[in-house]
Amino acid sequence: MGAEERLKELGLTLPMAPKPVANYVPAVRAGELLFLSGVLPMREGTLQARGKLGRELTIEQGYEAAKLATLNALANMKQELGSLDRVTRIVRVVGHVASAEGFVQHPAVMNGASDLLVAVFGEAGRHARVAVGAAELPMNAAVEIEMIVQVQPSR
């Protein structure tokens, strides 16, 4: 079963690929690697999770924000590749978590991204990961996620 079929099976629909909020492109392909710019937990152009984990947001809310940001990253992948089935491996995920002083549960928040990637891509979704705290993120977002993805060679 392909990644797009798994998404449907999970009851998830990809959002429209989010437009960049500044002067950058959503993805750059270099050979078999696709580098994805940071994505926020946006839905239809509106930021869905604002504030800091450990103050305004719970770990569970952060987990859902990371999952939503990852869905946006998947939308950017599909826009760039034409199909998620061209992804051969999620190589690396970097998660920035807006954190109140003393908040140290960044890995639990970022599991929202990792769990979704494994559910969608199976073993190919297992990846190296960095989960770091940040004092502030763009637009007061709770999380920002970036990825490196291996893809099928261009034809």
PDB file of N, CA and C in Angstrom, residues 52-100:
ATOM      1  N   LYS A  52       3.698  29.039  23.772  1.00  0.00           N
ATOM      2  CA  LYS A  52       4.800  28.198  24.225  1.00  0.00           C
ATOM      3  C   LYS A  52       4.292  26.956  24.943  1.00  0.00           C
ATOM      4  N   LEU A  53       4.989  25.876  24.665  1.00  0.00           N
ATOM      5  CA  LEU A  53       4.732  24.631  25.379  1.00  0.00           C
ATOM      6  C   LEU A  53       5.179  24.823  26.824  1.00  0.00           C
ATOM      7  N   GLY A  54       4.391  24.288  27.735  1.00  0.00           N
ATOM      8  CA  GLY A  54       4.711  24.435  29.146  1.00  0.00           C
ATOM      9  C   GLY A  54       4.135  25.703  29.754  1.00  0.00           C
ATOM     10  N   ARG A  55       3.491  26.514  28.933  1.00  0.00           N
ATOM     11  CA  ARG A  55       2.817  27.713  29.445  1.00  0.00           C
ATOM     12  C   ARG A  55       1.426  27.798  28.828  1.00  0.00           C
ATOM     13  N   GLU A  56       1.313  28.208  27.571  1.00  0.00           N
ATOM     14  CA  GLU A  56      -0.007  28.307  26.933  1.00  0.00           C
ATOM     15  C   GLU A  56      -0.513  26.969  26.403  1.00  0.00           C
ATOM     16  N   LEU A  57       0.398  26.052  26.103  1.00  0.00           N
ATOM     17  CA  LEU A  57       0.011  24.790  25.462  1.00  0.00           C
ATOM     18  C   LEU A  57       0.507  23.582  26.237  1.00  0.00           C
ATOM     19  N   THR A  58      -0.294  22.513  26.197  1.00  0.00           N
ATOM     20  CA  THR A  58       0.080  21.249  26.829  1.00  0.00           C
ATOM     21  C   THR A  58       0.909  20.404  25.857  1.00  0.00           C
ATOM     22  N   ILE A  59       1.498  19.351  26.366  1.00  0.00           N
ATOM     23  CA  ILE A  59       2.240  18.419  25.509  1.00  0.00           C
ATOM     24  C   ILE A  59       1.311  17.844  24.445  1.00  0.00           C
ATOM     25  N   GLU A  60       0.085  17.500  24.818  1.00  0.00           N
ATOM     26  CA  GLU A  60      -0.868  16.929  23.860  1.00  0.00           C
ATOM     27  C   GLU A  60      -1.191  17.923  22.745  1.00  0.00           C
ATOM     28  N   GLN A  61      -1.364  19.180  23.092  1.00  0.00           N
ATOM     29  CA  GLN A  61      -1.619  20.202  22.069  1.00  0.00           C
ATOM     30  C   GLN A  61      -0.395  20.387  21.172  1.00  0.00           C
ATOM     31  N   GLY A  62       0.784  20.316  21.758  1.00  0.00           N
ATOM     32  CA  GLY A  62       2.012  20.402  20.970  1.00  0.00           C
ATOM     33  C   GLY A  62       2.163  19.226  20.028  1.00  0.00           C
ATOM     34  N   TYR A  63       1.801  18.025  20.512  1.00  0.00           N
ATOM     35  CA  TYR A  63       1.839  16.815  19.681  1.00  0.00           C
ATOM     36  C   TYR A  63       0.953  17.006  18.452  1.00  0.00           C
ATOM     37  N   GLU A  64      -0.267  17.508  18.657  1.00  0.00           N
ATOM     38  CA  GLU A  64      -1.195  17.735  17.542  1.00  0.00           C
ATOM     39  C   GLU A  64      -0.680  18.830  16.606  1.00  0.00           C
ATOM     40  N   ALA A  65      -0.032  19.849  17.163  1.00  0.00           N
ATOM     41  CA  ALA A  65       0.551  20.910  16.330  1.00  0.00           C
ATOM     42  C   ALA A  65       1.667  20.348  15.456  1.00  0.00           C
ATOM     43  N   ALA A  66       2.497  19.477  16.022  1.00  0.00           N
ATOM     44  CA  ALA A  66       3.576  18.852  15.246  1.00  0.00           C
ATOM     45  C   ALA A  66       2.996  17.966  14.148  1.00  0.00           C
ATOM     46  N   LYS A  67       1.923  17.271  14.451  1.00  0.00           N
ATOM     47  CA  LYS A  67       1.254  16.429  13.450  1.00  0.00           C
ATOM     48  C   LYS A  67       0.710  17.286  12.309  1.00  0.00           C
ATOM     49  N   LEU A  68       0.070  18.413  12.638  1.00  0.00           N
ATOM     50  CA  LEU A  68      -0.477  19.298  11.611  1.00  0.00           C
ATOM     51  C   LEU A  68       0.640  19.911  10.762  1.00  0.00           C
ATOM     52  N   ALA A  69       1.714  20.344  11.399  1.00  0.00           N
ATOM     53  CA  ALA A  69       2.843  20.889  10.639  1.00  0.00           C
ATOM     54  C   ALA A  69       3.402  19.829   9.693  1.00  0.00           C
ATOM     55  N   THR A  70       3.438  18.587  10.141  1.00  0.00           N
ATOM     56  CA  THR A  70       3.934  17.497   9.295  1.00  0.00           C
ATOM     57  C   THR A  70       3.002  17.255   8.118  1.00  0.00           C
ATOM     58  N   LEU A  71       1.700  17.349   8.328  1.00  0.00           N
ATOM     59  CA  LEU A  71       0.766  17.246   7.196  1.00  0.00           C
ATOM     60  C   LEU A  71       1.053  18.338   6.164  1.00  0.00           C
ATOM     61  N   ASN A  72       1.392  19.525   6.632  1.00  0.00           N
ATOM     62  CA  ASN A  72       1.758  20.600   5.709  1.00  0.00           C
ATOM     63  C   ASN A  72       3.052  20.277   4.972  1.00  0.00           C
ATOM     64  N   ALA A  73       4.001  19.661   5.659  1.00  0.00           N
ATOM     65  CA  ALA A  73       5.239  19.239   4.993  1.00  0.00           C
ATOM     66  C   ALA A  73       4.934  18.188   3.930  1.00  0.00           C
ATOM     67  N   LEU A  74       4.021  17.269   4.239  1.00  0.00           N
ATOM     68  CA  LEU A  74       3.629  16.254   3.250  1.00  0.00           C
ATOM     69  C   LEU A  74       2.973  16.914   2.041  1.00  0.00           C
ATOM     70  N   ALA A  75       2.180  17.952   2.279  1.00  0.00           N
ATOM     71  CA  ALA A  75       1.563  18.682   1.162  1.00  0.00           C
ATOM     72  C   ALA A  75       2.635  19.327   0.288  1.00  0.00           C
ATOM     73  N   ASN A  76       3.676  19.878   0.914  1.00  0.00           N
ATOM     74  CA  ASN A  76       4.779  20.453   0.142  1.00  0.00           C
ATOM     75  C   ASN A  76       5.521  19.382  -0.646  1.00  0.00           C
ATOM     76  N   MET A  77       5.704  18.206  -0.033  1.00  0.00           N
ATOM     77  CA  MET A  77       6.345  17.089  -0.745  1.00  0.00           C
ATOM     78  C   MET A  77       5.538  16.713  -1.978  1.00  0.00           C
ATOM     79  N   LYS A  78       4.237  16.560  -1.788  1.00  0.00           N
ATOM     80  CA  LYS A  78       3.382  16.158  -2.910  1.00  0.00           C
ATOM     81  C   LYS A  78       3.396  17.209  -4.013  1.00  0.00           C
ATOM     82  N   GLN A  79       3.369  18.467  -3.633  1.00  0.00           N
ATOM     83  CA  GLN A  79       3.413  19.535  -4.632  1.00  0.00           C
ATOM     84  C   GLN A  79       4.711  19.461  -5.442  1.00  0.00           C
ATOM     85  N   GLU A  80       5.803  19.169  -4.789  1.00  0.00           N
ATOM     86  CA  GLU A  80       7.108  19.115  -5.458  1.00  0.00           C
ATOM     87  C   GLU A  80       7.271  17.854  -6.300  1.00  0.00           C
ATOM     88  N   LEU A  81       6.776  16.719  -5.792  1.00  0.00           N
ATOM     89  CA  LEU A  81       7.030  15.418  -6.424  1.00  0.00           C
ATOM     90  C   LEU A  81       5.881  14.907  -7.286  1.00  0.00           C
ATOM     91  N   GLY A  82       4.688  15.435  -7.080  1.00  0.00           N
ATOM     92  CA  GLY A  82       3.519  14.934  -7.795  1.00  0.00           C
ATOM     93  C   GLY A  82       2.805  13.823  -7.057  1.00  0.00           C
ATOM     94  N   SER A  83       3.539  13.056  -6.252  1.00  0.00           N
ATOM     95  CA  SER A  83       2.960  11.952  -5.482  1.00  0.00           C
ATOM     96  C   SER A  83       3.854  11.646  -4.291  1.00  0.00           C
ATOM     97  N   LEU A  84       3.240  11.366  -3.150  1.00  0.00           N
ATOM     98  CA  LEU A  84       4.011  10.949  -1.976  1.00  0.00           C
ATOM     99  C   LEU A  84       4.627   9.574  -2.174  1.00  0.00           C
ATOM    100  N   ASP A  85       4.119   8.833  -3.146  1.00  0.00           N
ATOM    101  CA  ASP A  85       4.655   7.499  -3.403  1.00  0.00           C
ATOM    102  C   ASP A  85       6.052   7.552  -4.020  1.00  0.00           C
ATOM    103  N   ARG A  86       6.542   8.731  -4.354  1.00  0.00           N
ATOM    104  CA  ARG A  86       7.909   8.888  -4.862  1.00  0.00           C
ATOM    105  C   ARG A  86       8.921   9.023  -3.728  1.00  0.00           C
ATOM    106  N   VAL A  87       8.438   9.133  -2.489  1.00  0.00           N
ATOM    107  CA  VAL A  87       9.323   9.208  -1.322  1.00  0.00           C
ATOM    108  C   VAL A  87       9.843   7.809  -1.024  1.00  0.00           C
ATOM    109  N   THR A  88      11.161   7.671  -0.925  1.00  0.00           N
ATOM    110  CA  THR A  88      11.732   6.367  -0.592  1.00  0.00           C
ATOM    111  C   THR A  88      12.167   6.287   0.869  1.00  0.00           C
ATOM    112  N   ARG A  89      12.420   7.446   1.498  1.00  0.00           N
ATOM    113  CA  ARG A  89      12.856   7.439   2.895  1.00  0.00           C
ATOM    114  C   ARG A  89      12.738   8.835   3.487  1.00  0.00           C
ATOM    115  N   ILE A  90      12.221   8.915   4.697  1.00  0.00           N
ATOM    116  CA  ILE A  90      12.326  10.153   5.472  1.00  0.00           C
ATOM    117  C   ILE A  90      13.688  10.061   6.158  1.00  0.00           C
ATOM    118  N   VAL A  91      14.593  10.945   5.809  1.00  0.00           N
ATOM    119  CA  VAL A  91      15.966  10.855   6.300  1.00  0.00           C
ATOM    120  C   VAL A  91      16.114  11.533   7.657  1.00  0.00           C
ATOM    121  N   ARG A  92      15.670  12.783   7.742  1.00  0.00           N
ATOM    122  CA  ARG A  92      15.890  13.550   8.969  1.00  0.00           C
ATOM    123  C   ARG A  92      14.749  14.536   9.184  1.00  0.00           C
ATOM    124  N   VAL A  93      14.356  14.669  10.434  1.00  0.00           N
ATOM    125  CA  VAL A  93      13.340  15.641  10.841  1.00  0.00           C
ATOM    126  C   VAL A  93      13.963  16.519  11.923  1.00  0.00           C
ATOM    127  N   VAL A  94      13.795  17.817  11.776  1.00  0.00           N
ATOM    128  CA  VAL A  94      14.220  18.761  12.808  1.00  0.00           C
ATOM    129  C   VAL A  94      12.971  19.478  13.296  1.00  0.00           C
ATOM    130  N   GLY A  95      12.756  19.421  14.590  1.00  0.00           N
ATOM    131  CA  GLY A  95      11.601  20.080  15.180  1.00  0.00           C
ATOM    132  C   GLY A  95      12.021  21.156  16.150  1.00  0.00           C
ATOM    133  N   HIS A  96      11.524  22.352  15.923  1.00  0.00           N
ATOM    134  CA  HIS A  96      11.746  23.479  16.827  1.00  0.00           C
ATOM    135  C   HIS A  96      10.463  23.647  17.635  1.00  0.00           C
ATOM    136  N   VAL A  97      10.589  23.662  18.939  1.00  0.00           N
ATOM    137  CA  VAL A  97       9.433  23.730  19.828  1.00  0.00           C
ATOM    138  C   VAL A  97       9.526  25.008  20.659  1.00  0.00           C
ATOM    139  N   ALA A  98       8.564  25.898  20.513  1.00  0.00           N
ATOM    140  CA  ALA A  98       8.539  27.116  21.335  1.00  0.00           C
ATOM    141  C   ALA A  98       8.277  26.696  22.775  1.00  0.00           C
ATOM    142  N   SER A  99       9.203  27.036  23.658  1.00  0.00           N
ATOM    143  CA  SER A  99       9.174  26.471  25.003  1.00  0.00           C
ATOM    144  C   SER A  99       9.259  27.533  26.086  1.00  0.00           C
ATOM    145  N   ALA A 100       8.421  27.367  27.089  1.00  0.00           N
ATOM    146  CA  ALA A 100       8.534  28.193  28.288  1.00  0.00           C
ATOM    147  C   ALA A 100       9.775  27.749  29.055  1.00  0.00           C
TER     148      ALA A 100
END
